[in-house]
PDB file of C-alpha atoms in Angstrom:
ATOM      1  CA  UNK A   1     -22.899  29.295  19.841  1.00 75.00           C
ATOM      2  CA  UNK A   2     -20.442  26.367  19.777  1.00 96.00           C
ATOM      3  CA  UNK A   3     -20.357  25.969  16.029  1.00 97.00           C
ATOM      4  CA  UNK A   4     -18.961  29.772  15.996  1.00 97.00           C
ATOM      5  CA  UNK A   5     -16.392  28.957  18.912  1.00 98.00           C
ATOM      6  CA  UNK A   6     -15.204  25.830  16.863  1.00 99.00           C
ATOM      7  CA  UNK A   7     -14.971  27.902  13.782  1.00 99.00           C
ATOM      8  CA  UNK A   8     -12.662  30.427  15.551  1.00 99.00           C
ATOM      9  CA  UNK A   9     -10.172  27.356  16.624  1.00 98.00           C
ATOM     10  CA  UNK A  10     -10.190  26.162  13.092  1.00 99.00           C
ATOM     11  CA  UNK A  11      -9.417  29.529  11.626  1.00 99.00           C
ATOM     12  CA  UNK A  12      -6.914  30.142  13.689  1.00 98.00           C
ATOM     13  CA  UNK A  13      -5.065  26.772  14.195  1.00 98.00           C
ATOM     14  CA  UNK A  14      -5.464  24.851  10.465  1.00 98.00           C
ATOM     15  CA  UNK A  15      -3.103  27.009   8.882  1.00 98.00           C
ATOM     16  CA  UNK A  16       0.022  26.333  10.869  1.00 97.00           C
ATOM     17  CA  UNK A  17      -0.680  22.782  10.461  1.00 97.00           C
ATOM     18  CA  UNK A  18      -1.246  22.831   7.081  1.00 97.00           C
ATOM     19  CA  UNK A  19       2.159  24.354   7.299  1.00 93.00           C
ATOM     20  CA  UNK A  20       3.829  21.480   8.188  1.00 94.00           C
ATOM     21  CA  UNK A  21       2.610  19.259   5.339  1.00 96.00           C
ATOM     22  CA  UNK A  22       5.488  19.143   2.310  1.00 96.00           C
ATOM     23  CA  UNK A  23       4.069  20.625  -1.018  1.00 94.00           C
ATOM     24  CA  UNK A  24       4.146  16.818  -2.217  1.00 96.00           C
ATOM     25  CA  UNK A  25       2.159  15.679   0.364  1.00 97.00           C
ATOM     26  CA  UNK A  26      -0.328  18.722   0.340  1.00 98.00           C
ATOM     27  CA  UNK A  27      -0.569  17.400  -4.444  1.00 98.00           C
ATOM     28  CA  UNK A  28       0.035  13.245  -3.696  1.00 97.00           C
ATOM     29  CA  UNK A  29      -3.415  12.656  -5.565  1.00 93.00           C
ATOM     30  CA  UNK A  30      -4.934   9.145  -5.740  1.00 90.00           C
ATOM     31  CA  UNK A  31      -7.492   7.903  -7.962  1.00 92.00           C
ATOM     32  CA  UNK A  32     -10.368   8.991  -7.728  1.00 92.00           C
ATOM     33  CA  UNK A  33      -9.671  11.235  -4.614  1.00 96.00           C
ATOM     34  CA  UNK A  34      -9.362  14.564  -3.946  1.00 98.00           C
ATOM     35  CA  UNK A  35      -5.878  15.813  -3.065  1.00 98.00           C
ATOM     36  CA  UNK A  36      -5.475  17.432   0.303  1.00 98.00           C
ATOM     37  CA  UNK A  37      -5.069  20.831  -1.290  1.00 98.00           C
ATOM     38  CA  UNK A  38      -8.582  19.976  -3.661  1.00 98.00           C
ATOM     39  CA  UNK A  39     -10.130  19.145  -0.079  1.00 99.00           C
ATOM     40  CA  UNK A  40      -8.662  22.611   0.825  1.00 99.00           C
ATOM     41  CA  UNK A  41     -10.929  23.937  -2.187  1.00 99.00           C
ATOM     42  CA  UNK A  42     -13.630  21.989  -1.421  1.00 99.00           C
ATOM     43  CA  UNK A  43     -13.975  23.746   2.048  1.00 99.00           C
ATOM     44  CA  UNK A  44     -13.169  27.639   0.049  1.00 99.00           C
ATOM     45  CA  UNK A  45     -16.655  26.309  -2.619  1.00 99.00           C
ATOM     46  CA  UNK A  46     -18.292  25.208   0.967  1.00 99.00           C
ATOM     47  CA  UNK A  47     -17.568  28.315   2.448  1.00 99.00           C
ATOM     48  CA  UNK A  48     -18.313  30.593  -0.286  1.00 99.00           C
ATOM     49  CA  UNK A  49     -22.061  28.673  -0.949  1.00 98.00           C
ATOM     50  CA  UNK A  50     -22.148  28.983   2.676  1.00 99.00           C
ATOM     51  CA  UNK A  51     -21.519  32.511   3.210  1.00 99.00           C
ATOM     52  CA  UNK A  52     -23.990  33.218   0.299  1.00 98.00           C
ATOM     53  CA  UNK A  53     -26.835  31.137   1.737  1.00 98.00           C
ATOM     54  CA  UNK A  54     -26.054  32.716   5.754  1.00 98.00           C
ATOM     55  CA  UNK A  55     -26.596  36.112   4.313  1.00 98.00           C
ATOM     56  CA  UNK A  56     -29.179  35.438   1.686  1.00 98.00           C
ATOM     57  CA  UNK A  57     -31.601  33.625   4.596  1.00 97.00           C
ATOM     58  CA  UNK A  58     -31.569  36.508   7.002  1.00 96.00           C
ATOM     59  CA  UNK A  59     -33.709  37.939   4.089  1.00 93.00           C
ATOM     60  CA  UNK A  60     -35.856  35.139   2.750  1.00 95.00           C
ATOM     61  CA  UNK A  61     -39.463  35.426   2.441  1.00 94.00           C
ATOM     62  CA  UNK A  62     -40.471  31.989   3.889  1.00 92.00           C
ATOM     63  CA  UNK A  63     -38.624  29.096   4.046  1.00 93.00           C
ATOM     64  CA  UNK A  64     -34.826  29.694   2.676  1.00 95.00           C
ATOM     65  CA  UNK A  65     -33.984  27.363  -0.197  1.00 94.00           C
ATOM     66  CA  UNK A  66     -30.661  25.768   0.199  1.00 94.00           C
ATOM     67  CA  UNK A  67     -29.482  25.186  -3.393  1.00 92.00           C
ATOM     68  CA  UNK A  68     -26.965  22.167  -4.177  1.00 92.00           C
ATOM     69  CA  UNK A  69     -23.875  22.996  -5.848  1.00 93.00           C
ATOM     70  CA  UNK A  70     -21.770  20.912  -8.377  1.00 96.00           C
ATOM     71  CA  UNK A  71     -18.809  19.925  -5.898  1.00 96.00           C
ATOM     72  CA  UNK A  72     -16.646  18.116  -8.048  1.00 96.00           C
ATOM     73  CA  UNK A  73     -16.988  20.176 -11.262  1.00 98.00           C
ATOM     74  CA  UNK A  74     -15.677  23.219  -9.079  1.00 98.00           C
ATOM     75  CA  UNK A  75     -12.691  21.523  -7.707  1.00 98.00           C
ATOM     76  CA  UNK A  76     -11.858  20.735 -11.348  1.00 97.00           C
ATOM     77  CA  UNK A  77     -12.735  24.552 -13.151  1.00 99.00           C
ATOM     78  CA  UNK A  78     -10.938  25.968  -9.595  1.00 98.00           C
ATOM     79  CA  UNK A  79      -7.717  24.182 -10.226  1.00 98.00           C
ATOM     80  CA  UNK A  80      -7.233  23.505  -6.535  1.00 99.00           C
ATOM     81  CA  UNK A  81      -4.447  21.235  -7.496  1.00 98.00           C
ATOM     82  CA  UNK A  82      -2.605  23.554  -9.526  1.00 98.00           C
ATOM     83  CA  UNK A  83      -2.892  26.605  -7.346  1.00 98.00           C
ATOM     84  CA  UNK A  84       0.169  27.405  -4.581  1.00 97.00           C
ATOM     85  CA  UNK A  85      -1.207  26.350  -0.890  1.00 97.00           C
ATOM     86  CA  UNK A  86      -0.365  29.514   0.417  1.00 97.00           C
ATOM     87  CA  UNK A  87      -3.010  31.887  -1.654  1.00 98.00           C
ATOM     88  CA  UNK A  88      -5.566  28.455  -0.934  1.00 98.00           C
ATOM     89  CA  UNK A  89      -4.673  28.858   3.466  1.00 98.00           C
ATOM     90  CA  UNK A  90      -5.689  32.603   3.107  1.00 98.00           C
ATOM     91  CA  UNK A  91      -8.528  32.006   0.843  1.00 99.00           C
ATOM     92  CA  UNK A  92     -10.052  29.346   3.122  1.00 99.00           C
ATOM     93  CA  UNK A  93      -9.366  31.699   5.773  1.00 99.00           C
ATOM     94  CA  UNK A  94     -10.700  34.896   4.321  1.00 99.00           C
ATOM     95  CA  UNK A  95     -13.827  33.415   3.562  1.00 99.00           C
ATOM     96  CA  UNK A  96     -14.210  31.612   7.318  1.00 99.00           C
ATOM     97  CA  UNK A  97     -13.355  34.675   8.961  1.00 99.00           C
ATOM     98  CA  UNK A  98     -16.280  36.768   7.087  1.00 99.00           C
ATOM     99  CA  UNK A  99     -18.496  34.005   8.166  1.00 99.00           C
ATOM    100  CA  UNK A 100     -17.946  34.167  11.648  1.00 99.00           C
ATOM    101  CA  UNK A 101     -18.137  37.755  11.116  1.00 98.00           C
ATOM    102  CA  UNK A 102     -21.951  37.048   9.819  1.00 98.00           C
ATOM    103  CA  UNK A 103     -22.983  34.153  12.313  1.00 98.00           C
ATOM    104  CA  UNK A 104     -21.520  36.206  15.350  1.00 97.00           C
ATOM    105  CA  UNK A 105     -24.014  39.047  15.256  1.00 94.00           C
ATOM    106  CA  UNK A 106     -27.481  36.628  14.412  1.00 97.00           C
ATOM    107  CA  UNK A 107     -30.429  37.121  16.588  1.00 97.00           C
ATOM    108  CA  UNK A 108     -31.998  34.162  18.195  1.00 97.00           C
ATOM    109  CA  UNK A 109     -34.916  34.997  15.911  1.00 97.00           C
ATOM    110  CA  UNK A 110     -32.881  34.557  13.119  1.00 97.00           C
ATOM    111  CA  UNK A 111     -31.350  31.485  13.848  1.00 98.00           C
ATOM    112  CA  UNK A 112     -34.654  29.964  13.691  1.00 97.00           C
ATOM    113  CA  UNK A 113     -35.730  31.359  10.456  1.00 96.00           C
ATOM    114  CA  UNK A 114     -36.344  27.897   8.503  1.00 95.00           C
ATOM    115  CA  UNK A 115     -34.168  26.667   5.298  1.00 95.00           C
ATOM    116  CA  UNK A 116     -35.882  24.034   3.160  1.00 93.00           C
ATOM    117  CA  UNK A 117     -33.345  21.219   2.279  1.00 90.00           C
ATOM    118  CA  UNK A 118     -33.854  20.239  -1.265  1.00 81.00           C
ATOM    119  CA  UNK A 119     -34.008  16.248  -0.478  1.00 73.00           C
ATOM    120  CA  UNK A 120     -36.539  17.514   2.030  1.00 65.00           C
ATOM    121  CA  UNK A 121     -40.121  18.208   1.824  1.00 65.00           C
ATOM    122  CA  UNK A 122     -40.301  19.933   5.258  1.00 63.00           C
ATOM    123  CA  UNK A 123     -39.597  23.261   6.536  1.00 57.00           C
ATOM    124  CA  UNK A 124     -37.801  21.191  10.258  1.00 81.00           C
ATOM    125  CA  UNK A 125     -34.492  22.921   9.517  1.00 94.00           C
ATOM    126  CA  UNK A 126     -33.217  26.481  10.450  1.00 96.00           C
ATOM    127  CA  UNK A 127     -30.584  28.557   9.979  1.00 98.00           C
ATOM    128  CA  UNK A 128     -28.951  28.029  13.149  1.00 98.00           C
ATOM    129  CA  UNK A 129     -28.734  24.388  11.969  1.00 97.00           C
ATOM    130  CA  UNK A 130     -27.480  24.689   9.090  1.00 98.00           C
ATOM    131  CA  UNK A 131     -24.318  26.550  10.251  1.00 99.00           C
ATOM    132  CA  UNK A 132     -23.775  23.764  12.989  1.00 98.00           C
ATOM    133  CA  UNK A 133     -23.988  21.721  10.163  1.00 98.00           C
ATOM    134  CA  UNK A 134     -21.663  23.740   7.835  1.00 99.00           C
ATOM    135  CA  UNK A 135     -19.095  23.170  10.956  1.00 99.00           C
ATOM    136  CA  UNK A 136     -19.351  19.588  11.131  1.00 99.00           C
ATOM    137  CA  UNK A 137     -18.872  19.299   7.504  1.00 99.00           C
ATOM    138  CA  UNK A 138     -15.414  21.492   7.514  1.00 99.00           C
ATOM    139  CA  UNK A 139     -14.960  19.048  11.109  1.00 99.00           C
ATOM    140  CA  UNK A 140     -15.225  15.971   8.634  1.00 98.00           C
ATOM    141  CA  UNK A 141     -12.678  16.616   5.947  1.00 98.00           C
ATOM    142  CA  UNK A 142     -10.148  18.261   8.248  1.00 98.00           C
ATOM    143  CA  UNK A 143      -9.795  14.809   9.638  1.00 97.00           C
ATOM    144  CA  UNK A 144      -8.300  13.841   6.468  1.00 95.00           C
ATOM    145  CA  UNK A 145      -6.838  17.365   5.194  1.00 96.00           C
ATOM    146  CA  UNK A 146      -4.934  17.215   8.366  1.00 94.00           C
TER     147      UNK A 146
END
């Protein structure tokens, strides 16, 4: 699976270049923006609703409901921002590295099991889709975290 082999490069390459992004720059905040260490907590919520919903579906009787999540209320009841970098790196990595864990040992069969989107009224999407698109998202704001 190439969202699994991404995954691996991410986990293993963002936190050296985090580490070369000053403390400042990792805070500088503008408004109404996240900081680059809130866009580091943004991925740790992702990845722990994530995680939660990759294990929960291998179970799900039907069609796996993928429940929203209030994205910028956690970033704000986290305190990303206020938090050192270092424990957010190993939290961010933590989580990613039980995920692969999970995704790594999926059947084909269960990589087809359906989710239901909640903006959706069909059952088109599957598990195996929603981790590619769990990548793409992480993909998305490392362009700006990094």
């Amino acid at each position: 699976m190439d969202a699994l082999h991404r995954l691996r490069t991410h986990i293993a390459e963002v936190p050296a270049r985090l580490a070369t992004r000053s403390v400042t720059e990792l805070a500088q905040k503008v408004p109404e923006k996240w900081s680059r260490k809130e866009i580091l907590g943004h991925l740790i919520d992702s990845a722990i609703n994530n995680l939660k919903r990759f294990t929960d579906a291998q179970f799900a009787d039907g069609p796996y409901p993928i429940q929203s999540y209030s994205q910028n209320q956690l970033v704000i009841v986290n305190h990303y921002q206020d938090l050192p970098i270092e424990h957010l790196i190993t939290l961010w990595q933590s989580l990613n590295t039980q995920i692969v864990y999970v995704v790594e040992f999926l059947s084909a069969e269960t990589l087809a099991h359906p989710v239901q989107l909640t903006t959706s009224n069909s059952a088109a999407y599957t598990l195996g889709w929603l981790i590619e698109d769990y990548v793409v998202h992480l993909e998305h704001h490392l362009k700006t975290l990094l």
